[in-house]
């Protein structure tokens, strides 16, 4: 009951597909605070490495910074989702680097993630199940109803391309630096990860919002 009432209420609030996606995108990006929290572990690790060249200390301090941010979120009783994401990210990077002893491997999981995400989104476009379409389904209560409308599918394909482009750019730039620079490229990889994180996200979001302001496609809520 409550789930259907919630989705019906959201569909009523967002009466167009474009409004639904705009609202969901804002949640997905986490706002300014979520973006900063995601960047703090990378900034901390990179700064510590530049200053000390001590892999273990750099990892400890960066993980500690993420834990502090998580504690603040819990004390404030606000959603810890984006801090947890950053903590998991730096944790996986720390695992890679501690296994190999190579500081640059902290950034390898991020490169792999962006590559895998790019492939997944490209496949979703090819098979005409663009991932952005499921943002609509999460609100209307029917995860697949949007595919019955060719105009909505076409819109979601365009939006998925825009969402995929930043991931492709990150891999195209960071992977060669990782492969060629190795341990001498740790600072460069840290700077690139920060510079190609939220700026590219904001650019992609701006492009998507611009596209979403051009049309108004009615939302069709799921029927019981």
Short mmCIF file of C-alpha atoms in Angstrom, two decimals:
data_model
loop_
_atom_site.label_atom_id
_atom_site.label_comp_id
_atom_site.label_asym_id
_atom_site.label_seq_id
_atom_site.Cartn_x
_atom_site.Cartn_y
_atom_site.Cartn_z
CA UNK A 1 0.00 0.00 0.00
CA UNK A 2 2.57 2.56 1.17
CA UNK A 3 4.86 1.88 -1.81
CA UNK A 4 2.07 2.37 -4.36
CA UNK A 5 0.85 5.48 -2.58
CA UNK A 6 4.40 6.90 -2.59
CA UNK A 7 4.97 6.28 -6.29
CA UNK A 8 1.53 7.68 -7.14
CA UNK A 9 2.25 10.76 -5.05
CA UNK A 10 5.64 11.31 -6.72
CA UNK A 11 4.11 10.86 -10.15
CA UNK A 12 1.52 13.47 -9.25
CA UNK A 13 4.19 15.90 -8.07
CA UNK A 14 6.28 15.27 -11.20
CA UNK A 15 3.74 15.37 -14.00
CA UNK A 16 6.27 15.11 -16.83
CA UNK A 17 9.03 12.65 -17.62
CA UNK A 18 11.52 15.52 -17.73
CA UNK A 19 10.59 16.66 -14.21
CA UNK A 20 10.94 13.10 -12.90
CA UNK A 21 14.42 12.70 -14.34
CA UNK A 22 15.57 16.13 -13.16
CA UNK A 23 14.50 15.29 -9.61
CA UNK A 24 16.14 11.87 -9.68
CA UNK A 25 19.38 13.26 -11.13
CA UNK A 26 19.68 15.79 -8.30
CA UNK A 27 19.35 12.94 -5.80
CA UNK A 28 21.87 10.80 -7.67
CA UNK A 29 24.53 13.52 -7.76
CA UNK A 30 24.17 14.22 -4.03
CA UNK A 31 24.33 18.00 -4.27
CA UNK A 32 27.32 20.12 -3.29
CA UNK A 33 27.93 18.36 0.03
CA UNK A 34 27.82 14.86 -1.46
CA UNK A 35 30.25 15.94 -4.18
CA UNK A 36 32.72 17.38 -1.66
CA UNK A 37 32.49 14.31 0.55
CA UNK A 38 33.25 12.07 -2.41
CA UNK A 39 36.39 14.09 -3.19
CA UNK A 40 37.84 14.39 0.34
CA UNK A 41 39.51 10.92 0.52
CA UNK A 42 41.24 11.46 -2.85
CA UNK A 43 42.37 14.97 -1.91
CA UNK A 44 43.69 13.71 1.44
CA UNK A 45 45.52 10.74 -0.06
CA UNK A 46 47.08 12.81 -2.83
CA UNK A 47 48.19 15.55 -0.45
CA UNK A 48 49.69 13.09 2.01
CA UNK A 49 51.50 11.20 -0.75
CA UNK A 50 52.97 14.39 -2.21
CA UNK A 51 54.13 15.45 1.24
CA UNK A 52 55.41 12.13 2.61
CA UNK A 53 55.65 9.51 -0.19
CA UNK A 54 54.45 7.11 2.53
CA UNK A 55 51.79 4.81 1.08
CA UNK A 56 50.62 3.35 4.40
CA UNK A 57 50.30 6.74 6.11
CA UNK A 58 48.53 8.25 3.11
CA UNK A 59 45.99 5.43 3.09
CA UNK A 60 45.38 5.63 6.83
CA UNK A 61 44.82 9.38 6.80
CA UNK A 62 42.51 9.28 3.75
CA UNK A 63 40.40 6.49 5.25
CA UNK A 64 40.31 8.33 8.59
CA UNK A 65 39.05 11.46 6.83
CA UNK A 66 36.19 9.48 5.27
CA UNK A 67 35.34 7.93 8.66
CA UNK A 68 35.19 11.40 10.25
CA UNK A 69 32.79 12.56 7.53
CA UNK A 70 30.66 9.47 8.12
CA UNK A 71 30.58 10.16 11.87
CA UNK A 72 29.42 13.73 11.22
CA UNK A 73 26.63 12.46 8.98
CA UNK A 74 25.51 9.95 11.61
CA UNK A 75 25.55 12.56 14.39
CA UNK A 76 23.48 14.90 12.21
CA UNK A 77 21.19 12.00 11.29
CA UNK A 78 21.46 12.86 7.62
CA UNK A 79 21.86 10.37 4.80
CA UNK A 80 25.37 8.83 4.85
CA UNK A 81 25.05 7.38 1.34
CA UNK A 82 27.67 9.53 -0.38
CA UNK A 83 30.18 9.27 2.47
CA UNK A 84 29.77 5.51 2.50
CA UNK A 85 30.34 5.47 -1.27
CA UNK A 86 33.58 7.43 -0.86
CA UNK A 87 34.66 5.20 2.05
CA UNK A 88 34.05 2.07 -0.02
CA UNK A 89 35.93 3.63 -2.94
CA UNK A 90 39.03 4.52 -0.92
CA UNK A 91 38.78 1.17 0.88
CA UNK A 92 38.91 -0.77 -2.39
CA UNK A 93 41.73 1.43 -3.64
CA UNK A 94 43.63 0.84 -0.39
CA UNK A 95 43.18 -2.91 -0.80
CA UNK A 96 44.62 -2.82 -4.33
CA UNK A 97 47.55 -0.63 -3.32
CA UNK A 98 48.35 -2.58 -0.14
CA UNK A 99 48.43 -5.84 -2.12
CA UNK A 100 50.81 -4.53 -4.78
CA UNK A 101 52.69 -1.90 -2.77
CA UNK A 102 52.16 0.54 -5.64
CA UNK A 103 50.57 3.87 -4.68
CA UNK A 104 49.15 4.41 -8.17
CA UNK A 105 46.95 1.34 -7.72
CA UNK A 106 44.74 3.36 -5.38
CA UNK A 107 43.31 4.88 -8.57
CA UNK A 108 42.99 1.63 -10.55
CA UNK A 109 39.55 0.62 -9.19
CA UNK A 110 38.14 4.00 -10.22
CA UNK A 111 39.44 3.56 -13.75
CA UNK A 112 38.02 0.04 -13.92
CA UNK A 113 34.68 1.25 -12.52
CA UNK A 114 34.36 4.01 -15.11
CA UNK A 115 35.28 1.59 -17.90
CA UNK A 116 32.72 -0.98 -16.74
CA UNK A 117 30.07 1.70 -16.28
CA UNK A 118 30.73 2.99 -19.81
CA UNK A 119 30.37 -0.49 -21.29
CA UNK A 120 27.18 -1.16 -19.32
CA UNK A 121 25.57 2.09 -20.42
CA UNK A 122 26.61 1.55 -24.03
CA UNK A 123 25.09 -1.93 -24.00
CA UNK A 124 21.88 -0.53 -22.48
CA UNK A 125 21.68 1.92 -25.38
CA UNK A 126 22.38 -0.75 -28.01
CA UNK A 127 19.63 -3.05 -26.69
CA UNK A 128 17.24 -0.08 -26.31
CA UNK A 129 17.02 -0.37 -22.52
CA UNK A 130 18.85 2.88 -21.62
CA UNK A 131 19.63 3.01 -17.90
CA UNK A 132 18.10 6.47 -17.44
CA UNK A 133 14.72 4.98 -18.27
CA UNK A 134 14.68 3.18 -14.95
CA UNK A 135 14.69 6.56 -13.18
CA UNK A 136 11.21 7.01 -14.58
CA UNK A 137 10.13 3.53 -13.55
CA UNK A 138 11.30 4.13 -9.98
CA UNK A 139 8.74 6.95 -9.68
CA UNK A 140 5.81 5.64 -11.71
CA UNK A 141 5.83 2.27 -9.96
CA UNK A 142 6.31 0.30 -13.20
CA UNK A 143 10.00 -0.20 -14.05
CA UNK A 144 9.38 -1.04 -17.71
CA UNK A 145 6.26 0.92 -18.77
CA UNK A 146 8.39 3.75 -20.19
CA UNK A 147 9.56 1.45 -23.01
CA UNK A 148 6.07 1.49 -24.55
CA UNK A 149 6.57 5.11 -25.56
CA UNK A 150 9.17 5.50 -28.37
CA UNK A 151 9.55 9.23 -27.57
CA UNK A 152 10.51 8.44 -23.97
CA UNK A 153 12.94 5.73 -25.07
CA UNK A 154 14.57 8.17 -27.49
CA UNK A 155 14.90 10.80 -24.74
CA UNK A 156 16.40 8.26 -22.32
CA UNK A 157 18.91 7.14 -24.96
CA UNK A 158 20.14 10.73 -25.37
CA UNK A 159 20.38 11.20 -21.60
CA UNK A 160 22.27 7.94 -21.16
CA UNK A 161 24.81 9.08 -23.77
CA UNK A 162 25.33 12.28 -21.78
CA UNK A 163 25.72 10.29 -18.57
CA UNK A 164 28.24 7.96 -20.21
CA UNK A 165 30.51 10.58 -21.79
CA UNK A 166 32.24 11.68 -18.52
CA UNK A 167 33.09 8.04 -17.72
CA UNK A 168 34.62 7.55 -21.17
CA UNK A 169 36.66 10.75 -20.85
CA UNK A 170 38.01 9.70 -17.44
CA UNK A 171 39.18 6.34 -18.76
CA UNK A 172 40.63 7.85 -21.95
CA UNK A 173 42.71 10.34 -19.95
CA UNK A 174 43.56 8.50 -16.74
CA UNK A 175 44.36 5.03 -18.08
CA UNK A 176 47.34 6.14 -20.23
CA UNK A 177 48.69 8.18 -17.30
CA UNK A 178 48.37 5.14 -15.04
CA UNK A 179 50.03 2.77 -17.51
CA UNK A 180 52.86 5.08 -18.54
CA UNK A 181 53.57 7.06 -15.40
CA UNK A 182 53.22 4.29 -12.79
CA UNK A 183 54.56 5.41 -9.37
CA UNK A 184 55.73 8.74 -10.75
CA UNK A 185 52.16 9.62 -11.75
CA UNK A 186 50.45 9.35 -8.34
CA UNK A 187 50.11 13.12 -7.91
CA UNK A 188 48.92 13.50 -11.51
CA UNK A 189 46.33 10.74 -11.07
CA UNK A 190 45.05 12.32 -7.88
CA UNK A 191 44.72 15.71 -9.51
CA UNK A 192 43.05 14.20 -12.58
CA UNK A 193 40.58 12.26 -10.47
CA UNK A 194 39.56 15.40 -8.60
CA UNK A 195 39.50 17.61 -11.70
CA UNK A 196 37.55 15.04 -13.71
CA UNK A 197 35.16 14.18 -10.89
CA UNK A 198 32.57 16.81 -10.02
CA UNK A 199 33.42 19.22 -12.88
CA UNK A 200 32.53 16.57 -15.45
CA UNK A 201 29.49 15.54 -13.42
CA UNK A 202 28.26 19.11 -13.26
CA UNK A 203 28.84 19.54 -17.01
CA UNK A 204 26.93 16.34 -17.75
CA UNK A 205 24.10 17.35 -15.41
CA UNK A 206 23.89 20.81 -17.02
CA UNK A 207 23.69 19.25 -20.48
CA UNK A 208 21.01 16.83 -19.32
CA UNK A 209 18.96 19.56 -17.65
CA UNK A 210 19.21 21.66 -20.82
CA UNK A 211 17.90 18.74 -22.85
CA UNK A 212 15.14 18.11 -20.33
CA UNK A 213 13.86 21.69 -20.53
CA UNK A 214 13.06 21.36 -24.22
CA UNK A 215 10.12 18.91 -24.02
CA UNK A 216 7.27 17.93 -21.72
CA UNK A 217 6.34 14.26 -21.90
CA UNK A 218 3.44 13.29 -19.59
CA UNK A 219 4.14 10.72 -16.88
CA UNK A 220 1.86 7.70 -16.94
CA UNK A 221 1.67 6.21 -13.46
CA UNK A 222 1.42 2.47 -13.08
CA UNK A 223 -2.12 1.15 -12.73
CA UNK A 224 -2.99 -1.39 -10.07
#
